[in-house]
Amino acid sequence: MGKIISFANQKGGVGKTTSAVNVAASLGILGYETLLVDLDPQGNATSGVGVTKKGLKCTVKDVLMGTATAASAVIPTKFDKLSLIPANMALAATEFDLLQKDTPDPWAAMKNTFLPLRAMYDYIIVDCPPSLGMLTVNSLSASDGVVIPMQCEFYALEGLSQLMITVGKIKAHYNNNLAVTGILLTMHSSRLLLTQQVKSELKKHYAGKLFETNISRGTKLSEAPGFGVPVNYHDKKCKGANEYLAVANELSTRI
Ligand SMILES: Nc1ncnc2c1ncn2[C@@H]1O[C@H](COP(=O)(O)OP(=O)(O)OP(=O)(O)O)[C@@H](O)[C@H]1O
Ligand SMILES: [Mg+2]
């Protein structure tokens, strides 16, 4: 049975999409059948794998609203063993629409609708929006694991405690199976004193949860989305490409 893993952090711009896209592509390169699910109305994961957001016939919104099956919303990508359920701005009103409609449990609609996908893929990677709203709660309710991308900043530690509380609540109310797969340090710069301070705090509280591989700050990683490709297909020799492959490897041993 395939595993569903949410890439979540309510803080914006911390590298959720960059990590979801590149870990998913790396899992595909490693030989795992992988599905990337874009659950953010910004649609960054969609354009990040070269899919145009405009004029999509079927998106993750249709799956959540129950007007399309999850399997019918899947589209192929040009990349090894990587498929996509896309998103665009249409998803922005979905939280409201789910509440309006008589959905039995609008906070956990994804749990059942995504069930058939588990038999089709080894890994289903969900890129969550920067909030702890209904979309993220849905994703966590449906997931086996959550990967938390974060930058080494003081405010990130405060955000992490909040996210851990939410994960605990979802575990209690919706999904006993949910576990923190790992905390992934992004845009990492080992020379900064603050990085070392934040890392030692993280080790104190979440020792076994930190991924051994950190993602360095690198221009290739920020350039790749402009070409609509994961970094491995932009420059497979760059540091970011190798680091994300290492994270995907580590992920496959963790879950
Ligand atoms: N390791 C990195 N090195 C350099 N730039 C990076 C790196 N990781 C992410 N970025 C850049 O930082 C910005 C934010 O990254 P990204 O979009 O992945 O974050 P996010 O958490 O998904 O944002 P949002 O909360 O808006 O969804 C982007 O411009 C991205 O290209
Ligand atoms: Mg994002």
mmCIF file of N, CA and C in Angstrom, residues 41-128:
data_model
loop_
_atom_site.group_PDB
_atom_site.id
_atom_site.type_symbol
_atom_site.label_atom_id
_atom_site.label_comp_id
_atom_site.label_asym_id
_atom_site.label_seq_id
_atom_site.Cartn_x
_atom_site.Cartn_y
_atom_site.Cartn_z
ATOM 1 N N PRO A 41 -3.830 26.617 -3.736
ATOM 2 C CA PRO A 41 -4.414 27.405 -4.832
ATOM 3 C C PRO A 41 -3.369 28.177 -5.643
ATOM 4 N N GLN A 42 -2.188 28.423 -5.059
ATOM 5 C CA GLN A 42 -1.122 29.111 -5.811
ATOM 6 C C GLN A 42 -0.656 28.261 -6.997
ATOM 7 N N GLY A 43 -0.850 26.940 -6.907
ATOM 8 C CA GLY A 43 -0.517 26.043 -8.018
ATOM 9 C C GLY A 43 0.959 25.988 -8.357
ATOM 10 N N ASN A 44 1.819 26.262 -7.385
ATOM 11 C CA ASN A 44 3.269 26.280 -7.660
ATOM 12 C C ASN A 44 3.834 24.901 -7.997
ATOM 13 N N ALA A 45 3.301 23.859 -7.347
ATOM 14 C CA ALA A 45 3.800 22.506 -7.652
ATOM 15 C C ALA A 45 3.383 22.109 -9.066
ATOM 16 N N THR A 46 2.208 22.580 -9.477
ATOM 17 C CA THR A 46 1.696 22.282 -10.823
ATOM 18 C C THR A 46 2.622 22.888 -11.886
ATOM 19 N N SER A 47 2.892 24.192 -11.763
ATOM 20 C CA SER A 47 3.775 24.814 -12.757
ATOM 21 C C SER A 47 5.210 24.318 -12.590
ATOM 22 N N GLY A 48 5.560 23.924 -11.370
ATOM 23 C CA GLY A 48 6.916 23.423 -11.088
ATOM 24 C C GLY A 48 7.265 22.145 -11.841
ATOM 25 N N VAL A 49 6.224 21.386 -12.249
ATOM 26 C CA VAL A 49 6.510 20.192 -13.057
ATOM 27 C C VAL A 49 6.026 20.395 -14.497
ATOM 28 N N GLY A 50 5.954 21.665 -14.900
ATOM 29 C CA GLY A 50 5.734 21.986 -16.312
ATOM 30 C C GLY A 50 4.293 21.897 -16.788
ATOM 31 N N VAL A 51 3.329 21.934 -15.845
ATOM 32 C CA VAL A 51 1.921 21.848 -16.262
ATOM 33 C C VAL A 51 1.290 23.245 -16.167
ATOM 34 N N THR A 52 0.612 23.655 -17.242
ATOM 35 C CA THR A 52 -0.013 24.977 -17.271
ATOM 36 C C THR A 52 -1.268 24.985 -16.401
ATOM 37 N N LYS A 53 -1.352 26.009 -15.539
ATOM 38 C CA LYS A 53 -2.457 26.045 -14.579
ATOM 39 C C LYS A 53 -3.787 26.422 -15.217
ATOM 40 N N LYS A 54 -3.706 27.249 -16.266
ATOM 41 C CA LYS A 54 -4.942 27.725 -16.926
ATOM 42 C C LYS A 54 -5.600 26.611 -17.720
ATOM 43 N N GLY A 55 -6.923 26.585 -17.707
ATOM 44 C CA GLY A 55 -7.664 25.686 -18.589
ATOM 45 C C GLY A 55 -7.598 24.213 -18.223
ATOM 46 N N LEU A 56 -7.241 23.916 -16.977
ATOM 47 C CA LEU A 56 -7.205 22.504 -16.566
ATOM 48 C C LEU A 56 -8.636 21.966 -16.479
ATOM 49 N N LYS A 57 -8.846 20.769 -17.026
ATOM 50 C CA LYS A 57 -10.205 20.196 -17.029
ATOM 51 C C LYS A 57 -10.600 19.700 -15.649
ATOM 52 N N CYS A 58 -9.621 19.156 -14.945
ATOM 53 C CA CYS A 58 -9.924 18.529 -13.658
ATOM 54 C C CYS A 58 -8.777 18.817 -12.692
ATOM 55 N N THR A 59 -9.111 19.281 -11.506
ATOM 56 C CA THR A 59 -8.060 19.589 -10.526
ATOM 57 C C THR A 59 -8.403 18.922 -9.197
ATOM 58 N N VAL A 60 -7.527 19.131 -8.230
ATOM 59 C CA VAL A 60 -7.732 18.545 -6.904
ATOM 60 C C VAL A 60 -9.032 19.059 -6.275
ATOM 61 N N LYS A 61 -9.463 20.244 -6.701
ATOM 62 C CA LYS A 61 -10.726 20.786 -6.191
ATOM 63 C C LYS A 61 -11.889 19.846 -6.503
ATOM 64 N N ASP A 62 -11.919 19.339 -7.754
ATOM 65 C CA ASP A 62 -13.004 18.436 -8.153
ATOM 66 C C ASP A 62 -13.001 17.159 -7.315
ATOM 67 N N VAL A 63 -11.795 16.722 -6.953
ATOM 68 C CA VAL A 63 -11.687 15.506 -6.133
ATOM 69 C C VAL A 63 -12.254 15.777 -4.737
ATOM 70 N N LEU A 64 -11.854 16.916 -4.158
ATOM 71 C CA LEU A 64 -12.329 17.254 -2.810
ATOM 72 C C LEU A 64 -13.835 17.463 -2.775
ATOM 73 N N MET A 65 -14.365 18.045 -3.853
ATOM 74 C CA MET A 65 -15.810 18.324 -3.898
ATOM 75 C C MET A 65 -16.620 17.088 -4.294
ATOM 76 N N GLY A 66 -15.927 16.008 -4.649
ATOM 77 C CA GLY A 66 -16.616 14.767 -4.991
ATOM 78 C C GLY A 66 -17.207 14.756 -6.393
ATOM 79 N N THR A 67 -16.781 15.686 -7.254
ATOM 80 C CA THR A 67 -17.294 15.698 -8.627
ATOM 81 C C THR A 67 -16.375 14.944 -9.597
ATOM 82 N N ALA A 68 -15.232 14.476 -9.108
ATOM 83 C CA ALA A 68 -14.341 13.625 -9.924
ATOM 84 C C ALA A 68 -13.645 12.646 -8.990
ATOM 85 N N THR A 69 -13.309 11.477 -9.523
ATOM 86 C CA THR A 69 -12.551 10.537 -8.678
ATOM 87 C C THR A 69 -11.088 10.986 -8.677
ATOM 88 N N ALA A 70 -10.368 10.584 -7.641
ATOM 89 C CA ALA A 70 -8.958 10.964 -7.550
ATOM 90 C C ALA A 70 -8.195 10.414 -8.759
ATOM 91 N N ALA A 71 -8.470 9.177 -9.131
ATOM 92 C CA ALA A 71 -7.735 8.548 -10.240
ATOM 93 C C ALA A 71 -7.970 9.323 -11.548
ATOM 94 N N SER A 72 -9.183 9.852 -11.735
ATOM 95 C CA SER A 72 -9.471 10.551 -12.991
ATOM 96 C C SER A 72 -8.811 11.935 -13.053
ATOM 97 N N ALA A 73 -8.371 12.437 -11.907
ATOM 98 C CA ALA A 73 -7.738 13.763 -11.881
ATOM 99 C C ALA A 73 -6.230 13.690 -12.123
ATOM 100 N N VAL A 74 -5.689 12.476 -12.190
ATOM 101 C CA VAL A 74 -4.233 12.318 -12.348
ATOM 102 C C VAL A 74 -3.821 12.609 -13.790
ATOM 103 N N ILE A 75 -2.775 13.392 -13.946
ATOM 104 C CA ILE A 75 -2.207 13.602 -15.290
ATOM 105 C C ILE A 75 -0.718 13.197 -15.273
ATOM 106 N N PRO A 76 -0.217 12.728 -16.420
ATOM 107 C CA PRO A 76 1.201 12.331 -16.433
ATOM 108 C C PRO A 76 2.112 13.560 -16.467
ATOM 109 N N THR A 77 3.382 13.392 -16.100
ATOM 110 C CA THR A 77 4.373 14.456 -16.323
ATOM 111 C C THR A 77 5.448 13.876 -17.250
ATOM 112 N N LYS A 78 6.383 14.740 -17.654
ATOM 113 C CA LYS A 78 7.465 14.295 -18.554
ATOM 114 C C LYS A 78 8.544 13.551 -17.775
ATOM 115 N N PHE A 79 8.387 13.440 -16.458
ATOM 116 C CA PHE A 79 9.487 12.956 -15.621
ATOM 117 C C PHE A 79 9.277 11.499 -15.188
ATOM 118 N N ASP A 80 10.399 10.822 -14.926
ATOM 119 C CA ASP A 80 10.369 9.387 -14.582
ATOM 120 C C ASP A 80 9.410 9.083 -13.443
ATOM 121 N N LYS A 81 8.470 8.182 -13.713
ATOM 122 C CA LYS A 81 7.565 7.644 -12.686
ATOM 123 C C LYS A 81 6.906 8.732 -11.840
ATOM 124 N N LEU A 82 6.632 9.879 -12.428
ATOM 125 C CA LEU A 82 6.010 10.980 -11.675
ATOM 126 C C LEU A 82 4.720 11.442 -12.335
ATOM 127 N N SER A 83 3.612 11.361 -11.583
ATOM 128 C CA SER A 83 2.327 11.879 -12.056
ATOM 129 C C SER A 83 1.890 13.022 -11.142
ATOM 130 N N LEU A 84 0.830 13.707 -11.566
ATOM 131 C CA LEU A 84 0.410 14.914 -10.833
ATOM 132 C C LEU A 84 -1.106 15.001 -10.737
ATOM 133 N N ILE A 85 -1.604 15.424 -9.573
ATOM 134 C CA ILE A 85 -2.969 15.959 -9.506
ATOM 135 C C ILE A 85 -2.783 17.468 -9.336
ATOM 136 N N PRO A 86 -3.199 18.240 -10.342
ATOM 137 C CA PRO A 86 -2.875 19.665 -10.337
ATOM 138 C C PRO A 86 -3.847 20.514 -9.502
ATOM 139 N N ALA A 87 -3.466 21.764 -9.315
ATOM 140 C CA ALA A 87 -4.338 22.737 -8.639
ATOM 141 C C ALA A 87 -4.169 24.092 -9.301
ATOM 142 N N ASN A 88 -5.203 24.915 -9.154
ATOM 143 C CA ASN A 88 -5.099 26.313 -9.572
ATOM 144 C C ASN A 88 -5.989 27.154 -8.661
ATOM 145 N N MET A 89 -6.210 28.405 -9.034
ATOM 146 C CA MET A 89 -6.937 29.320 -8.155
ATOM 147 C C MET A 89 -8.349 28.836 -7.805
ATOM 148 N N ALA A 90 -8.896 27.916 -8.627
ATOM 149 C CA ALA A 90 -10.237 27.386 -8.348
ATOM 150 C C ALA A 90 -10.296 26.755 -6.951
ATOM 151 N N LEU A 91 -9.129 26.349 -6.453
ATOM 152 C CA LEU A 91 -9.091 25.690 -5.138
ATOM 153 C C LEU A 91 -9.312 26.692 -3.989
ATOM 154 N N ALA A 92 -9.146 27.980 -4.295
ATOM 155 C CA ALA A 92 -9.201 28.990 -3.232
ATOM 156 C C ALA A 92 -10.539 28.993 -2.492
ATOM 157 N N ALA A 93 -11.638 28.716 -3.197
ATOM 158 C CA ALA A 93 -12.954 28.777 -2.553
ATOM 159 C C ALA A 93 -13.396 27.429 -1.981
ATOM 160 N N THR A 94 -12.543 26.423 -2.086
ATOM 161 C CA THR A 94 -12.975 25.063 -1.734
ATOM 162 C C THR A 94 -13.317 24.906 -0.255
ATOM 163 N N GLU A 95 -12.577 25.603 0.608
ATOM 164 C CA GLU A 95 -12.859 25.474 2.045
ATOM 165 C C GLU A 95 -14.296 25.914 2.296
ATOM 166 N N PHE A 96 -14.669 27.043 1.717
ATOM 167 C CA PHE A 96 -16.023 27.573 1.865
ATOM 168 C C PHE A 96 -17.040 26.617 1.232
ATOM 169 N N ASP A 97 -16.721 26.137 0.032
ATOM 170 C CA ASP A 97 -17.637 25.242 -0.688
ATOM 171 C C ASP A 97 -17.875 23.934 0.076
ATOM 172 N N LEU A 98 -16.823 23.418 0.699
ATOM 173 C CA LEU A 98 -16.971 22.169 1.459
ATOM 174 C C LEU A 98 -17.909 22.370 2.650
ATOM 175 N N LEU A 99 -17.833 23.571 3.235
ATOM 176 C CA LEU A 99 -18.709 23.854 4.375
ATOM 177 C C LEU A 99 -20.149 24.061 3.925
ATOM 178 N N GLN A 100 -20.322 24.672 2.739
ATOM 179 C CA GLN A 100 -21.663 24.938 2.204
ATOM 180 C C GLN A 100 -22.379 23.639 1.842
ATOM 181 N N LYS A 101 -21.577 22.748 1.195
ATOM 182 C CA LYS A 101 -22.127 21.486 0.746
ATOM 183 C C LYS A 101 -22.339 20.592 1.983
ATOM 184 N N ASP A 102 -23.220 19.641 1.880
ATOM 185 C CA ASP A 102 -23.414 18.783 3.050
ATOM 186 C C ASP A 102 -22.383 17.666 3.101
ATOM 187 N N THR A 103 -21.105 18.037 3.061
ATOM 188 C CA THR A 103 -20.044 17.026 3.165
ATOM 189 C C THR A 103 -20.098 16.452 4.584
ATOM 190 N N PRO A 104 -20.121 15.142 4.746
ATOM 191 C CA PRO A 104 -20.233 14.566 6.090
ATOM 192 C C PRO A 104 -19.151 15.097 7.043
ATOM 193 N N ASP A 105 -17.887 15.101 6.606
ATOM 194 C CA ASP A 105 -16.861 15.715 7.435
ATOM 195 C C ASP A 105 -15.916 16.517 6.552
ATOM 196 N N PRO A 106 -16.196 17.818 6.418
ATOM 197 C CA PRO A 106 -15.398 18.636 5.497
ATOM 198 C C PRO A 106 -13.919 18.706 5.848
ATOM 199 N N TRP A 107 -13.560 18.416 7.116
ATOM 200 C CA TRP A 107 -12.162 18.494 7.522
ATOM 201 C C TRP A 107 -11.399 17.222 7.152
ATOM 202 N N ALA A 108 -12.132 16.188 6.766
ATOM 203 C CA ALA A 108 -11.456 14.914 6.455
ATOM 204 C C ALA A 108 -11.955 14.311 5.142
ATOM 205 N N ALA A 109 -12.408 15.170 4.219
ATOM 206 C CA ALA A 109 -12.970 14.680 2.945
ATOM 207 C C ALA A 109 -11.938 13.894 2.132
ATOM 208 N N MET A 110 -10.680 14.292 2.265
ATOM 209 C CA MET A 110 -9.618 13.678 1.452
ATOM 210 C C MET A 110 -9.329 12.230 1.837
ATOM 211 N N LYS A 111 -9.606 11.921 3.084
ATOM 212 C CA LYS A 111 -9.241 10.602 3.616
ATOM 213 C C LYS A 111 -9.835 9.475 2.759
ATOM 214 N N ASN A 112 -11.128 9.581 2.455
ATOM 215 C CA ASN A 112 -11.770 8.533 1.656
ATOM 216 C C ASN A 112 -11.525 8.692 0.166
ATOM 217 N N THR A 113 -11.566 9.948 -0.309
ATOM 218 C CA THR A 113 -11.431 10.149 -1.753
ATOM 219 C C THR A 113 -10.047 9.731 -2.266
ATOM 220 N N PHE A 114 -9.038 9.811 -1.417
ATOM 221 C CA PHE A 114 -7.681 9.467 -1.853
ATOM 222 C C PHE A 114 -7.331 7.990 -1.648
ATOM 223 N N LEU A 115 -8.224 7.278 -0.969
ATOM 224 C CA LEU A 115 -7.949 5.873 -0.639
ATOM 225 C C LEU A 115 -7.561 5.012 -1.855
ATOM 226 N N PRO A 116 -8.303 5.094 -2.991
ATOM 227 C CA PRO A 116 -7.969 4.239 -4.138
ATOM 228 C C PRO A 116 -6.558 4.487 -4.698
ATOM 229 N N LEU A 117 -5.994 5.683 -4.456
ATOM 230 C CA LEU A 117 -4.666 6.006 -5.000
ATOM 231 C C LEU A 117 -3.564 5.180 -4.344
ATOM 232 N N ARG A 118 -3.822 4.740 -3.124
ATOM 233 C CA ARG A 118 -2.790 3.991 -2.389
ATOM 234 C C ARG A 118 -2.380 2.712 -3.118
ATOM 235 N N ALA A 119 -3.326 2.142 -3.868
ATOM 236 C CA ALA A 119 -3.011 0.899 -4.583
ATOM 237 C C ALA A 119 -2.259 1.183 -5.885
ATOM 238 N N MET A 120 -2.244 2.452 -6.314
ATOM 239 C CA MET A 120 -1.656 2.800 -7.611
ATOM 240 C C MET A 120 -0.219 3.329 -7.507
ATOM 241 N N TYR A 121 0.152 3.839 -6.332
ATOM 242 C CA TYR A 121 1.464 4.500 -6.186
ATOM 243 C C TYR A 121 2.200 4.001 -4.956
ATOM 244 N N ASP A 122 3.545 4.104 -5.009
ATOM 245 C CA ASP A 122 4.344 3.809 -3.819
ATOM 246 C C ASP A 122 4.307 4.999 -2.858
ATOM 247 N N TYR A 123 4.408 6.202 -3.446
ATOM 248 C CA TYR A 123 4.393 7.418 -2.625
ATOM 249 C C TYR A 123 3.473 8.473 -3.221
ATOM 250 N N ILE A 124 2.687 9.095 -2.342
ATOM 251 C CA ILE A 124 1.827 10.210 -2.742
ATOM 252 C C ILE A 124 2.272 11.412 -1.900
ATOM 253 N N ILE A 125 2.837 12.390 -2.578
ATOM 254 C CA ILE A 125 3.430 13.551 -1.897
ATOM 255 C C ILE A 125 2.491 14.743 -2.072
ATOM 256 N N VAL A 126 2.035 15.312 -0.951
ATOM 257 C CA VAL A 126 1.061 16.417 -1.027
ATOM 258 C C VAL A 126 1.728 17.733 -0.635
ATOM 259 N N ASP A 127 1.669 18.705 -1.539
ATOM 260 C CA ASP A 127 2.205 20.038 -1.252
ATOM 261 C C ASP A 127 1.085 20.887 -0.648
ATOM 262 N N CYS A 128 1.207 21.210 0.638
ATOM 263 C CA CYS A 128 0.148 21.937 1.349
ATOM 264 C C CYS A 128 0.330 23.454 1.234
#
